[in-house]
PDB file of C-alpha atoms and ligand atoms in Angstrom:
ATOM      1  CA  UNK E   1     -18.962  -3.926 -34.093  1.00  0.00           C
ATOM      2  CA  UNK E   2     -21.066  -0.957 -33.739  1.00  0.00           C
ATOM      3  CA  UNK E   3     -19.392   2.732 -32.467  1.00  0.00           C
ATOM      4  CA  UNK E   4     -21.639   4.535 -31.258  1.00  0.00           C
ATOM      5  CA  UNK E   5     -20.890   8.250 -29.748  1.00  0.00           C
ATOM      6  CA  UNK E   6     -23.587   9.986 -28.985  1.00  0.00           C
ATOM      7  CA  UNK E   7     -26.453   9.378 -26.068  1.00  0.00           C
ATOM      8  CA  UNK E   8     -29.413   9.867 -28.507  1.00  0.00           C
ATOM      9  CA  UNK E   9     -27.766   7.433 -30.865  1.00  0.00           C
ATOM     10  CA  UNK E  10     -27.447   5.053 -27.461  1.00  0.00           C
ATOM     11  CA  UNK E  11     -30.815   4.932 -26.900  1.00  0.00           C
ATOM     12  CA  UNK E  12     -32.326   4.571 -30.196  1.00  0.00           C
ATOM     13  CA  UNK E  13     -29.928   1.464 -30.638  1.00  0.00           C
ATOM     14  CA  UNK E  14     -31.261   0.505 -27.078  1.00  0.00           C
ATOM     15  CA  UNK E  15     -34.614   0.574 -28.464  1.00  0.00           C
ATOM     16  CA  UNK E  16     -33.916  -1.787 -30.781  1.00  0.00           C
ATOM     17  CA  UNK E  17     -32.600  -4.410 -28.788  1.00  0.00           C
ATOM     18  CA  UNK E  18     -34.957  -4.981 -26.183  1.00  0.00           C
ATOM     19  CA  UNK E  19     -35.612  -7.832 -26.202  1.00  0.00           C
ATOM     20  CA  UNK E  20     -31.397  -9.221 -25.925  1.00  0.00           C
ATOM     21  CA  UNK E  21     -30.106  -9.817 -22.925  1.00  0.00           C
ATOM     22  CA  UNK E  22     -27.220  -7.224 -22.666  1.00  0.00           C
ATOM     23  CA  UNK E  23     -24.121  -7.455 -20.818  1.00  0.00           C
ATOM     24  CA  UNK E  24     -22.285  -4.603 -19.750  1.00  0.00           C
ATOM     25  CA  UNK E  25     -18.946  -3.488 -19.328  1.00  0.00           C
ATOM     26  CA  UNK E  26     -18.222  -0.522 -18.300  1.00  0.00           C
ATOM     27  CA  UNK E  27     -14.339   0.990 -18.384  1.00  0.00           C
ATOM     28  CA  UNK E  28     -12.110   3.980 -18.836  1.00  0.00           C
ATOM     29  CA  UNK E  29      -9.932   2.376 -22.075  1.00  0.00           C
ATOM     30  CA  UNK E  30      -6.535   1.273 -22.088  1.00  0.00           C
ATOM     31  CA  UNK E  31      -7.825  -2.247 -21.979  1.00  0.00           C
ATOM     32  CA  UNK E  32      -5.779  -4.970 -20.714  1.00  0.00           C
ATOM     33  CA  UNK E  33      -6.113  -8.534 -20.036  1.00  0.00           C
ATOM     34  CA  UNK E  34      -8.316  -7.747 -17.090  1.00  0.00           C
ATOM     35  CA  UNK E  35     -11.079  -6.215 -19.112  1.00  0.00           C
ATOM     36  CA  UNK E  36     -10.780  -8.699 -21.805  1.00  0.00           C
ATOM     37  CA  UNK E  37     -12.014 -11.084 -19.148  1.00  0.00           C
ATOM     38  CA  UNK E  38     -15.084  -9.094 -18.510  1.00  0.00           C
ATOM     39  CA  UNK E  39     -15.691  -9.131 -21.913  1.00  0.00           C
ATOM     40  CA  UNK E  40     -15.710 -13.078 -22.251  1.00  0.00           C
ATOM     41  CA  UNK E  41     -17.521 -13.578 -19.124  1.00  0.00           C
ATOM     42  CA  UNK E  42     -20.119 -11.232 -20.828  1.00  0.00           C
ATOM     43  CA  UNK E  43     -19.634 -12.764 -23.894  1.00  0.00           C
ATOM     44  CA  UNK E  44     -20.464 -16.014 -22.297  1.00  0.00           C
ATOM     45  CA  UNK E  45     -23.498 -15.592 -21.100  1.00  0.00           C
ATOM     46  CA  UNK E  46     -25.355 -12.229 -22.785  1.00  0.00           C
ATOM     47  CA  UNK E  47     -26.430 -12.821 -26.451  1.00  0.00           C
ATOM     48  CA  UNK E  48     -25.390  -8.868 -26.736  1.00  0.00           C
ATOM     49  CA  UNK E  49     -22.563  -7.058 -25.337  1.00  0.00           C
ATOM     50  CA  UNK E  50     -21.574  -3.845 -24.986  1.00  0.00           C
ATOM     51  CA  UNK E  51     -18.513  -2.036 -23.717  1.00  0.00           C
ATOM     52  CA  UNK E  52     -18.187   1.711 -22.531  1.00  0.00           C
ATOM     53  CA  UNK E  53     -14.840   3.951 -22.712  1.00  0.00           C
ATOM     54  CA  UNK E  54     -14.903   6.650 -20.965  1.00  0.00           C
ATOM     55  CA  UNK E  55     -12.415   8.283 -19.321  1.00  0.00           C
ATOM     56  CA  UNK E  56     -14.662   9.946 -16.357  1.00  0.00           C
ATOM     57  CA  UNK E  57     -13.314  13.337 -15.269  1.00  0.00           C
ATOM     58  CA  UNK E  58     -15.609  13.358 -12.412  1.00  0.00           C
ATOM     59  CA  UNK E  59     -13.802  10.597  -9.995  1.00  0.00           C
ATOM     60  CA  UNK E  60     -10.484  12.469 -10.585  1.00  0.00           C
ATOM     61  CA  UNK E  61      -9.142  14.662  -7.973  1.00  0.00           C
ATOM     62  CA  UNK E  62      -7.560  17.703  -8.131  1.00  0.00           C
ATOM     63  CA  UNK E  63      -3.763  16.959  -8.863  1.00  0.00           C
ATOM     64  CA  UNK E  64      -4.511  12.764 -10.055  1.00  0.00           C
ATOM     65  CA  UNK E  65      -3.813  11.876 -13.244  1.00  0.00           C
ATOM     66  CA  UNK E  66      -6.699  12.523 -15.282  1.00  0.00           C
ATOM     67  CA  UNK E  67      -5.018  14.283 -18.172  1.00  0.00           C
ATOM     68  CA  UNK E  68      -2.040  11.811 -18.165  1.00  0.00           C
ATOM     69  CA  UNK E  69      -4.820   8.993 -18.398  1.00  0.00           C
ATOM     70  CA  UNK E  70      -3.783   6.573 -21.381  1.00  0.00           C
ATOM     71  CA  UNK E  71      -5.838   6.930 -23.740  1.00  0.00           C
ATOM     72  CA  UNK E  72      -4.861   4.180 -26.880  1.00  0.00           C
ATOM     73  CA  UNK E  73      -8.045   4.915 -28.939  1.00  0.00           C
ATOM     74  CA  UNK E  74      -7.033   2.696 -31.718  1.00  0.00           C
ATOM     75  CA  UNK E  75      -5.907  -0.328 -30.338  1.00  0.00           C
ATOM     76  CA  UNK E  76      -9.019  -0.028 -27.482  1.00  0.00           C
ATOM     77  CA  UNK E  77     -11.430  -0.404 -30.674  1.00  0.00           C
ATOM     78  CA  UNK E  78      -9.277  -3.447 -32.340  1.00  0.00           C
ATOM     79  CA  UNK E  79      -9.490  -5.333 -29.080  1.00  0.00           C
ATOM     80  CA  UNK E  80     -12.641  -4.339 -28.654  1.00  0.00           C
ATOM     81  CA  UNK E  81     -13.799  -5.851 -32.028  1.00  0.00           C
ATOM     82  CA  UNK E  82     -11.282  -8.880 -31.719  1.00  0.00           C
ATOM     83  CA  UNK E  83     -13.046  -9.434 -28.228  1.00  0.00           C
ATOM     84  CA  UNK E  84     -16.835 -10.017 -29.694  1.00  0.00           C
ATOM     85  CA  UNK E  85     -18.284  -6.750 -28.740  1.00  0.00           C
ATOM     86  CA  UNK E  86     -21.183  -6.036 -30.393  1.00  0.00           C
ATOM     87  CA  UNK E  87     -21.023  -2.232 -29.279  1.00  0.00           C
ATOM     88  CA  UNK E  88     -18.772  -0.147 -27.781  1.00  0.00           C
ATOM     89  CA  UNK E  89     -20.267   3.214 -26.494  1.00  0.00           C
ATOM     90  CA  UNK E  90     -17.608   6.129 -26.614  1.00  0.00           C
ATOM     91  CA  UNK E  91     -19.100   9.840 -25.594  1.00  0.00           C
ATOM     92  CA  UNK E  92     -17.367  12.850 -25.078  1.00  0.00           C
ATOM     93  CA  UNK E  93     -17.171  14.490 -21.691  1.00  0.00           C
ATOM     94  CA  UNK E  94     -18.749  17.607 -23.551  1.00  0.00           C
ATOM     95  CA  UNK E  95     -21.924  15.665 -24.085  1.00  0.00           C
ATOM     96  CA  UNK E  96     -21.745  13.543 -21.210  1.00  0.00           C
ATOM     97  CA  UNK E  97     -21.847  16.281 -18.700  1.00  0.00           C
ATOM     98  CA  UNK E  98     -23.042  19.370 -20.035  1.00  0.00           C
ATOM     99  CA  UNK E  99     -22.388  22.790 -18.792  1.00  0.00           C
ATOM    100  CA  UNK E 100     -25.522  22.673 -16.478  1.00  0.00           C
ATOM    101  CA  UNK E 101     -25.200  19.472 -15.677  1.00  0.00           C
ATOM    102  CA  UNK E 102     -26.118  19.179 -11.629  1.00  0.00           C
ATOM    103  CA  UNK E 103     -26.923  15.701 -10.481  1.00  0.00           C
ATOM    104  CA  UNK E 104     -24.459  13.636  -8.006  1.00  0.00           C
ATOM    105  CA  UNK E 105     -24.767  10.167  -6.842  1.00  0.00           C
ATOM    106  CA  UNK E 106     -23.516   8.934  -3.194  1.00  0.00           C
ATOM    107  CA  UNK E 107     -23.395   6.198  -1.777  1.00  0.00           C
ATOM    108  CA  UNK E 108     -22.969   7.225   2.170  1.00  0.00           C
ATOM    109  CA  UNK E 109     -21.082   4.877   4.671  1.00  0.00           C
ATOM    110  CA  UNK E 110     -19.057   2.550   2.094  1.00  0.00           C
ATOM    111  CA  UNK E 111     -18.333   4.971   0.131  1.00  0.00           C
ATOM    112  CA  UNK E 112     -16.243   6.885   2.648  1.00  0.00           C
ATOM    113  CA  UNK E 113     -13.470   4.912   4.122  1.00  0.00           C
ATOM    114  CA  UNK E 114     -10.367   3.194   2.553  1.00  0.00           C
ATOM    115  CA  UNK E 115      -9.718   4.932  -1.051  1.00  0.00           C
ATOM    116  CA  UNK E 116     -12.850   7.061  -0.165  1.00  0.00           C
ATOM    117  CA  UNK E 117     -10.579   8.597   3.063  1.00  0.00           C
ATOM    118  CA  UNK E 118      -7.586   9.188   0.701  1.00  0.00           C
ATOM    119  CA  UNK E 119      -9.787  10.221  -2.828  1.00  0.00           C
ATOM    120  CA  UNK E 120     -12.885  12.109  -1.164  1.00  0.00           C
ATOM    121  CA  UNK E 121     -14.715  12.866  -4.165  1.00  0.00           C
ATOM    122  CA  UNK E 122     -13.877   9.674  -6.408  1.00  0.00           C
ATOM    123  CA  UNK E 123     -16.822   6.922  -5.848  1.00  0.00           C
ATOM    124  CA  UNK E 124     -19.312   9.995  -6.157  1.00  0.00           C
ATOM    125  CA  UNK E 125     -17.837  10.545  -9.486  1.00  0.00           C
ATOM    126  CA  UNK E 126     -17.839   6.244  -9.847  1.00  0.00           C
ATOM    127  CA  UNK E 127     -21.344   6.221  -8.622  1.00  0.00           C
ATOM    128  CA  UNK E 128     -22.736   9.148 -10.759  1.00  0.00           C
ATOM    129  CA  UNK E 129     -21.132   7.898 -14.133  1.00  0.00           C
ATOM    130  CA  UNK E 130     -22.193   4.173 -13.776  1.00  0.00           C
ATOM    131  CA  UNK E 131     -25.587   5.255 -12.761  1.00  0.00           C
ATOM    132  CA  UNK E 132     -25.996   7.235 -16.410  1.00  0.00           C
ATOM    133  CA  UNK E 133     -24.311   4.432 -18.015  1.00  0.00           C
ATOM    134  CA  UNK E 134     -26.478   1.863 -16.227  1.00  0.00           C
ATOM    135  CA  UNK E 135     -29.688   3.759 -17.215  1.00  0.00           C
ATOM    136  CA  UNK E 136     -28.713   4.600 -20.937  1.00  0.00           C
ATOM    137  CA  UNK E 137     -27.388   1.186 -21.631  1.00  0.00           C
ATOM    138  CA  UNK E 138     -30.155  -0.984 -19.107  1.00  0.00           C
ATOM    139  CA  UNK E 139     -28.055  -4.263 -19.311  1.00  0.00           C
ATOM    140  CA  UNK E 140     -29.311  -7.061 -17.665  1.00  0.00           C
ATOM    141  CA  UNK E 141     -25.844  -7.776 -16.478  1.00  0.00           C
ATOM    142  CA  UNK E 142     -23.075  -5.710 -15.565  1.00  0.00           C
ATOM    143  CA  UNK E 143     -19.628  -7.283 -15.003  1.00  0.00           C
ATOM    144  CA  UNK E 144     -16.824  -5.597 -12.775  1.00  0.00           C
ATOM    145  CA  UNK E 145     -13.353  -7.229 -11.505  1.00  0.00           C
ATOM    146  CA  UNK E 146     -12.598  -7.957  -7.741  1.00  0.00           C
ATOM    147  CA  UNK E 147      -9.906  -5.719  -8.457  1.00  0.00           C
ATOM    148  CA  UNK E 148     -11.503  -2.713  -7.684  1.00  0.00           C
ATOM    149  CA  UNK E 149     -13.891  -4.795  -4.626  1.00  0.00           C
ATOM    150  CA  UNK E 150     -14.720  -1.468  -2.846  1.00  0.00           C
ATOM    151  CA  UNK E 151     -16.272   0.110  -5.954  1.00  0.00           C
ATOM    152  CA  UNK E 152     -17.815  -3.202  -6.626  1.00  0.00           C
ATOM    153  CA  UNK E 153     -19.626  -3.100  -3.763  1.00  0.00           C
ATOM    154  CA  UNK E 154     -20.763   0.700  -3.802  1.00  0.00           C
ATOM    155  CA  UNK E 155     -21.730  -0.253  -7.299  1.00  0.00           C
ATOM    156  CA  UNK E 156     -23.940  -2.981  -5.888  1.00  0.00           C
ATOM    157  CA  UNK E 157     -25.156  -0.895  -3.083  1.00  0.00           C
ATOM    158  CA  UNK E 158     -26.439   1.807  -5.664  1.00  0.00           C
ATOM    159  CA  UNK E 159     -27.770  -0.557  -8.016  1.00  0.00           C
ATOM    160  CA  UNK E 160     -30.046  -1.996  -4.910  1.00  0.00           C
ATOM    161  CA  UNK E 161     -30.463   1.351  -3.313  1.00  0.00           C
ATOM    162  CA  UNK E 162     -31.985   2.570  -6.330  1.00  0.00           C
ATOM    163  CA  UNK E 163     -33.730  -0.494  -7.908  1.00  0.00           C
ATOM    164  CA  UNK E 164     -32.262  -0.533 -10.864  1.00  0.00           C
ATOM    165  CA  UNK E 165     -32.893  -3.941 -12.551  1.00  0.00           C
ATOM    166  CA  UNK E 166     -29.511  -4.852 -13.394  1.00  0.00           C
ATOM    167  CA  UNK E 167     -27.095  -7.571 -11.817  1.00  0.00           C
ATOM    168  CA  UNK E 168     -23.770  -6.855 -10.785  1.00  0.00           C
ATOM    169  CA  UNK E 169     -21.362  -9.861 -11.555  1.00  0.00           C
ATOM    170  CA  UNK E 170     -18.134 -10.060  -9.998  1.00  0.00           C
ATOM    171  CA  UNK E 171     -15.572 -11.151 -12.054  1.00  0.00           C
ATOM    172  CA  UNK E 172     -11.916 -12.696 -10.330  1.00  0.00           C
ATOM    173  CA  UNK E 173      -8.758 -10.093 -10.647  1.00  0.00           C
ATOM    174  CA  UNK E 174      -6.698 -11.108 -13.466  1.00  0.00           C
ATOM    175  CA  UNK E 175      -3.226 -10.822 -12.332  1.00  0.00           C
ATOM    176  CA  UNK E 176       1.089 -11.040 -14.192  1.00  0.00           C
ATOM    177  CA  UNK E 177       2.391 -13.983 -13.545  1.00  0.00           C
ATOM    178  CA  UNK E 178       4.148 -12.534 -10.632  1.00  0.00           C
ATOM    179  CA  UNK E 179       0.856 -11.898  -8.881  1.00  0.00           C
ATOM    180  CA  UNK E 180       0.942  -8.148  -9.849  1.00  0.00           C
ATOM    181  CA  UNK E 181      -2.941  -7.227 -10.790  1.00  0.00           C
ATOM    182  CA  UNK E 182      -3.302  -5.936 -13.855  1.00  0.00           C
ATOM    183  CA  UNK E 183      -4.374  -2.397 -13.726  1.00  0.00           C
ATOM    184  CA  UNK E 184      -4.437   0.463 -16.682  1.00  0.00           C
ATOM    185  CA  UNK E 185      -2.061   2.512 -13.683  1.00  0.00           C
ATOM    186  CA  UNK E 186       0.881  -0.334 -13.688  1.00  0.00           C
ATOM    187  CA  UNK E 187       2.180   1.387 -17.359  1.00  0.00           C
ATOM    188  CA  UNK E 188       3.361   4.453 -15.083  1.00  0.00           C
ATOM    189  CA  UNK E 189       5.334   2.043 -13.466  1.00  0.00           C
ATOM    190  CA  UNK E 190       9.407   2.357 -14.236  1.00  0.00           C
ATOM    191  CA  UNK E 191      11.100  -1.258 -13.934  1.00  0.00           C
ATOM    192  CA  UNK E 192      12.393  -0.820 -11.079  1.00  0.00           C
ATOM    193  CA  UNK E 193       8.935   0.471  -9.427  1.00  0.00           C
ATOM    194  CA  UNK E 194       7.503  -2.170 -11.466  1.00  0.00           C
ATOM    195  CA  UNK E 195       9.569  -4.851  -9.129  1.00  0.00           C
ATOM    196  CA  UNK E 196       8.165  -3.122  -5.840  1.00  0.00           C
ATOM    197  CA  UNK E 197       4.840  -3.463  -6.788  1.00  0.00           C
ATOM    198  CA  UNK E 198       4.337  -7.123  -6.646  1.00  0.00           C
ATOM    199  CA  UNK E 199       5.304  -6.778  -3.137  1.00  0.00           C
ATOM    200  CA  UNK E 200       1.384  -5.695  -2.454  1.00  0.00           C
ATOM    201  CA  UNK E 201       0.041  -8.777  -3.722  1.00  0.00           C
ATOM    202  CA  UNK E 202       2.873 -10.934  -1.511  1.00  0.00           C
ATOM    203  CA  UNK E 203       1.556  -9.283   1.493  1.00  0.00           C
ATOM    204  CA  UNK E 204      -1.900 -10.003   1.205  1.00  0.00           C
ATOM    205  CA  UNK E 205      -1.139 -13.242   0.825  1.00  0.00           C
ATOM    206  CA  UNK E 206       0.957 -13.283   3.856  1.00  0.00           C
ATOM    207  CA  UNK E 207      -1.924 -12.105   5.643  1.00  0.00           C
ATOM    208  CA  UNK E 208      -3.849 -14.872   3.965  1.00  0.00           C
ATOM    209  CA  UNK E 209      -1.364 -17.480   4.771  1.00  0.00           C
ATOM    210  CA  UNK E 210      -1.645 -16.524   8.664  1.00  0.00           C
ATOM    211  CA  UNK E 211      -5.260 -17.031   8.225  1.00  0.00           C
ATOM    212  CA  UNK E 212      -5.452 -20.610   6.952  1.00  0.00           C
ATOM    213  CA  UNK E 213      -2.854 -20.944   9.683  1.00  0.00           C
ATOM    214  CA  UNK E 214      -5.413 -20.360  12.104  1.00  0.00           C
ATOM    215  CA  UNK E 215      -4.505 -16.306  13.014  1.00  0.00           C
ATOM    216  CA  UNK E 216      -7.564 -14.397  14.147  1.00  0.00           C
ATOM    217  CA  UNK E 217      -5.911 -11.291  15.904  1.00  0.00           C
ATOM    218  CA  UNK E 218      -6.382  -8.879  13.517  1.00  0.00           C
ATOM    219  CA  UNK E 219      -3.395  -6.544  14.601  1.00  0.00           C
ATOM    220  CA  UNK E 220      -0.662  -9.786  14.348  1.00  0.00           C
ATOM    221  CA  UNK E 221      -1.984 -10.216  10.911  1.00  0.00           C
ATOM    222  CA  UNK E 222      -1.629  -7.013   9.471  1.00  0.00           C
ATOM    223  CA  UNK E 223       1.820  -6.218  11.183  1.00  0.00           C
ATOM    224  CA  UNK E 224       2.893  -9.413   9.115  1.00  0.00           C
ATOM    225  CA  UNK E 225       1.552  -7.709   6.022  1.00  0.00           C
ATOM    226  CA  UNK E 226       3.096  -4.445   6.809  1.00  0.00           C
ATOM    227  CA  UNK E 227       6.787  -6.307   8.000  1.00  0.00           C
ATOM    228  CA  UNK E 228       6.795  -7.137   3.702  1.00  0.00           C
ATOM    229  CA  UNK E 229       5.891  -3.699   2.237  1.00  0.00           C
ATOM    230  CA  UNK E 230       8.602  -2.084   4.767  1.00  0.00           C
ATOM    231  CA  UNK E 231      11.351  -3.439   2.952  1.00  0.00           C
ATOM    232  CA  UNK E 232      10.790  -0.962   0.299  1.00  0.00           C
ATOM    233  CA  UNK E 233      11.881   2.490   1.318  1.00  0.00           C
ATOM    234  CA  UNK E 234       9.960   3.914  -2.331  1.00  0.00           C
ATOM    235  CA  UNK E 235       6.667   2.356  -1.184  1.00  0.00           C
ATOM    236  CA  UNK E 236       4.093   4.326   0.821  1.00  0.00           C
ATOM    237  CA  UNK E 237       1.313   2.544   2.700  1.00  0.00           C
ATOM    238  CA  UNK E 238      -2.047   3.772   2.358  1.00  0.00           C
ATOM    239  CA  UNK E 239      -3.911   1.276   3.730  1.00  0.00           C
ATOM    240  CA  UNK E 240      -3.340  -2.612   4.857  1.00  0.00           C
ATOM    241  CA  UNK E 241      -6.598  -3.490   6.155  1.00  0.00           C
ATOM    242  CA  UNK E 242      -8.653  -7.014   7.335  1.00  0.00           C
ATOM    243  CA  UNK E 243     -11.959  -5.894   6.654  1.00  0.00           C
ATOM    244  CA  UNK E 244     -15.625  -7.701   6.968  1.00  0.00           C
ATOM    245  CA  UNK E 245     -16.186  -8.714   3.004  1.00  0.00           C
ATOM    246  CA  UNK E 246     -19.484  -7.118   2.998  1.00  0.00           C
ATOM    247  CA  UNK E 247     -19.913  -3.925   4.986  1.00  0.00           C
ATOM    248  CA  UNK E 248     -15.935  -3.215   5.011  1.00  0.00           C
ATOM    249  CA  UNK E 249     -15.565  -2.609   8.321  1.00  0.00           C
ATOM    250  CA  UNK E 250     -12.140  -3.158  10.308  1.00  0.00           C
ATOM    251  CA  UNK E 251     -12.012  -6.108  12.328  1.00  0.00           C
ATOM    252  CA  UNK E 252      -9.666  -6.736  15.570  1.00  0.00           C
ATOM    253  CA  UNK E 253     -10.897 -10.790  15.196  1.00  0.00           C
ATOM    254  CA  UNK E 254     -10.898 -12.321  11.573  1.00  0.00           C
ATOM    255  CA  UNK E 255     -14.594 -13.761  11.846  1.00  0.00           C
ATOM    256  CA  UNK E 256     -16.565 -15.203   8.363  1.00  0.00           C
ATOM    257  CA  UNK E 257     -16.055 -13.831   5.242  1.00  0.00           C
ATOM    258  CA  UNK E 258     -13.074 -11.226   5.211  1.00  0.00           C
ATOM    259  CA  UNK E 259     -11.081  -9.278   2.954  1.00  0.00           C
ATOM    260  CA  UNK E 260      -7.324  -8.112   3.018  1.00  0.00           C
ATOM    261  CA  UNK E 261      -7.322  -4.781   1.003  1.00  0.00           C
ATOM    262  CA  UNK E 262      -4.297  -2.889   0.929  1.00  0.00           C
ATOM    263  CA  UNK E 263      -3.266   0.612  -1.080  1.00  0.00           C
ATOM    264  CA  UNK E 264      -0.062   1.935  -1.916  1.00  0.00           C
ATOM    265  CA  UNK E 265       1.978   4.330  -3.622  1.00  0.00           C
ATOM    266  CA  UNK E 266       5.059   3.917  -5.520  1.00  0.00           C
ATOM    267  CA  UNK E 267       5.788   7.059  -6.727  1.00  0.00           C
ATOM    268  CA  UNK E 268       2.805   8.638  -7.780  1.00  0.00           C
ATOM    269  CA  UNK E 269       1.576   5.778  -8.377  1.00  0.00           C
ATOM    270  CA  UNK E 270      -1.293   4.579  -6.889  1.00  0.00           C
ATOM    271  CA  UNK E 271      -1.713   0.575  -7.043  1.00  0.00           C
ATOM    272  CA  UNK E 272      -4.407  -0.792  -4.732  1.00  0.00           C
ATOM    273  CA  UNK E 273      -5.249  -5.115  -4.354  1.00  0.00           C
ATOM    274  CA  UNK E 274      -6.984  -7.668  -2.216  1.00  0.00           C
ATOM    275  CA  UNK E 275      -8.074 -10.872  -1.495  1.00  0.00           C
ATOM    276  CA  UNK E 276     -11.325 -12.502   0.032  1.00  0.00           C
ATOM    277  CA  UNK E 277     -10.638 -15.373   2.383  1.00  0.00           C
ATOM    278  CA  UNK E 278     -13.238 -17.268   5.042  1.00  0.00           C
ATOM    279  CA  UNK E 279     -11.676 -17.952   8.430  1.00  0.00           C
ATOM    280  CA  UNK E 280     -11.467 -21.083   9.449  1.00  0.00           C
ATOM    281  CA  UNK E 281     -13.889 -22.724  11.399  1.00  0.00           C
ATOM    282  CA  UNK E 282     -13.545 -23.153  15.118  1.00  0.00           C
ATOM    283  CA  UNK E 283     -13.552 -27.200  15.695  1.00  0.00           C
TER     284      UNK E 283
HETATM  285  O1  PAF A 301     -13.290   0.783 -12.907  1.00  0.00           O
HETATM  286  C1  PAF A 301     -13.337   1.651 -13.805  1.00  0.00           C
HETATM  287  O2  PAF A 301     -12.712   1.537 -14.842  1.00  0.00           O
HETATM  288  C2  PAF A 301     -14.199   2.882 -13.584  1.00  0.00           C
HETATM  289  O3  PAF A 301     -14.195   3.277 -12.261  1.00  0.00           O
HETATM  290  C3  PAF A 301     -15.629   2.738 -14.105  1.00  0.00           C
HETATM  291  C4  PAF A 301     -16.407   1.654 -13.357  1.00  0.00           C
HETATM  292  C5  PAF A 301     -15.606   2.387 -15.592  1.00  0.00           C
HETATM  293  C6  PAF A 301     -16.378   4.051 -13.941  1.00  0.00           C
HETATM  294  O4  PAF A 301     -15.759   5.080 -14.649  1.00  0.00           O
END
C-alpha cells in the first residue's frame, strides 16, 4: 500500500493511473467495521482503491469535538493495508487549507435542515472537503454509508450540481449486534450511555413497524418513536423525523419512499441513525 501525503504527490500518482477505475473512500480515521465495508464494496468492483484520512477541521463547530477526534494513526494504516487498499491519501490540514485559502462549497436547501439546523456550518465544511478530494483523487466511484444519508445526499447533489464525473454509491449502515450503528463517536460513549444509545435505532424501527402496519399519519408515528427515547432521562432529542427519502422534507402522510432520521445526544454525544422504508401500497 502506497502513503501518500502530499497533494502534488496525489496527482502525479493520479497521473499514472488513468486509465484504473478508482474507487474512493473518503473518511476522517478511526476506522471501524463500517468503513471496512466501504472498502470491500470498493474493493469489489474498482481494480484500484484508495482511501482518504482526514480529519476535516472545517465541518467542526465551535465547541464540537474536533481536537478530541480519535485519531489511531497506526492501527488506521494496518487496517488500511489488511483491507486491500492500494492507497491511502493522508494530508495535513496545513497543506490542505493554506493560510489564504478562500473557497466554500454549499449546497443550499438540503443542506440546511436536520443536522444542518443544529451544526450550521458542518455540510459546507463536508461539501468543500469532498469536493477537493473528489477533484484530486477523480474516482470513478465514490462509496459512502447510509449512515450519514443526509450528507449522502448533499454529496450527490454537489457531485450533479457541479458535473463532476464521479458516482456516488450508497453503501447499507453497518450496525452492533444490538442495532447500535457503528460510528467513530460511539467510543465517547461510557457503558452505561453506551446502553441508551441503542434506544435510537429501536425507535426507528418502531416507526418502521407502524408503517408496514399500515400507519400513514405522520404525527402518530413519530409520537411512537419519541414514547421510546423518553424513557431515558440522559437522552436529548434532536430530531425524530419521517422525511421524503429524496428531497428530505417533513411529511404529515407517509407517501413513497420515506426515511425515519432521528438525532440525539447522550451526553455530549452526538449519535444520529435512520432507516429508508416504502409505504405500503393502497389496495
Ligand atoms: O463521513 C465522514 O467521515 C466525513 O464527513 C467525510 C465524508 C470523510 C468528509 O470529511
Amino acid at each position: 500500500m502506497h502513503i501518500i501525503k502530499s497533494i502534488r504527490g496525489l496527482q502525479a500518482w493520479r497521473r499514472k493511473h488513468e486509465n484504473h477505475k478508482i474507487g474512493f473512500v473518503p473518511t476522517m480515521g478511526a476506522l471501524h467495521e463500517g468503513h471496512l465495508s466501504l472498502i470491500r464494496h470498493a474493493c469489489k468492483h474498482c481494480s484500484t482503491v484508495v482511501v482518504s484520512i482526514f480529519v476535516n477541521p472545517l465541518q467542526f463547530g465551535p465547541g464540537e469535538d474536533l481536537s478530541r477526534y480519535p485519531r489511531p494513526v497506526k492501527s488506521d494504516q494496518q487496517l488500511c493495508r489488511d483491507a486491500g487498499v492500494d492507497l491511502l491519501f493522508w494530508p495535513s490540514s496545513q497543506e490542505f487549507y493554506p493560510q489564504d485559502f478562500q473557497t466554500l462549497v454549499k449546497v443550499h436547501r438540503l443542506s440546511q435542515r436536520w443536522e444542518g439546523e443544529a451544526r450550521p456550518t458542518h455540510f459546507e465544511g463536508v461539501t468543500t472537503v469532498v469536493t477537493k478530494l473528489l477533484c484530486l483523487v477523480r474516482p470513478d466511484r465514490c462509496y459512502l454509508g447510509q449512515k450519514d444519508y443526509q450528507q449522502l445526499l448533499v454529496i450527490k447533489q454537489l457531485v450533479q450540481d457541479l458535473n463532476i464525473d464521479t458516482t456516488i454509491v450508497r453503501c447499507p449502515t453497518i450496525r452492533e449486534a444490538d442495532g447500535l450503528a457503528l460510528s467513530s463517536r460511539n467510543r465517547y460513549l461510557s457503558a452505561n450511555q453506551r446502553i441508551q444509545a441503542t434506544s435510537l435505532f429501536t425507535a426507528l424501527q418502531q416507526g418502521v413497524q407502524a408503517i408496514k402496519q399500515g400507519a400513514t399519519n405522520v404525527w402518530a408515528i413519530q409520537s411512537r418513536m419519541q414514547k421510546v427515547l423518553k424513557k431515558y432521562p440522559g437522552i436529548k432529542i434532536e430530531y425524530l423525523a419521517v422525511c421524503d427519502a429524496k428531497s428530505l422534507d417533513q411529511l404529515s402522510q407517509v407517501k413513497g419512499e420515506v426515511v425515519l432520521m432521528g438525532a440525539i445526544q447522550i451526553g455530549n454525544v452526538h449519535l444520529i441513525d435512520n432507516i429508508l422504508v416504502k409505504a405500503l401500497k393502497k389496495s
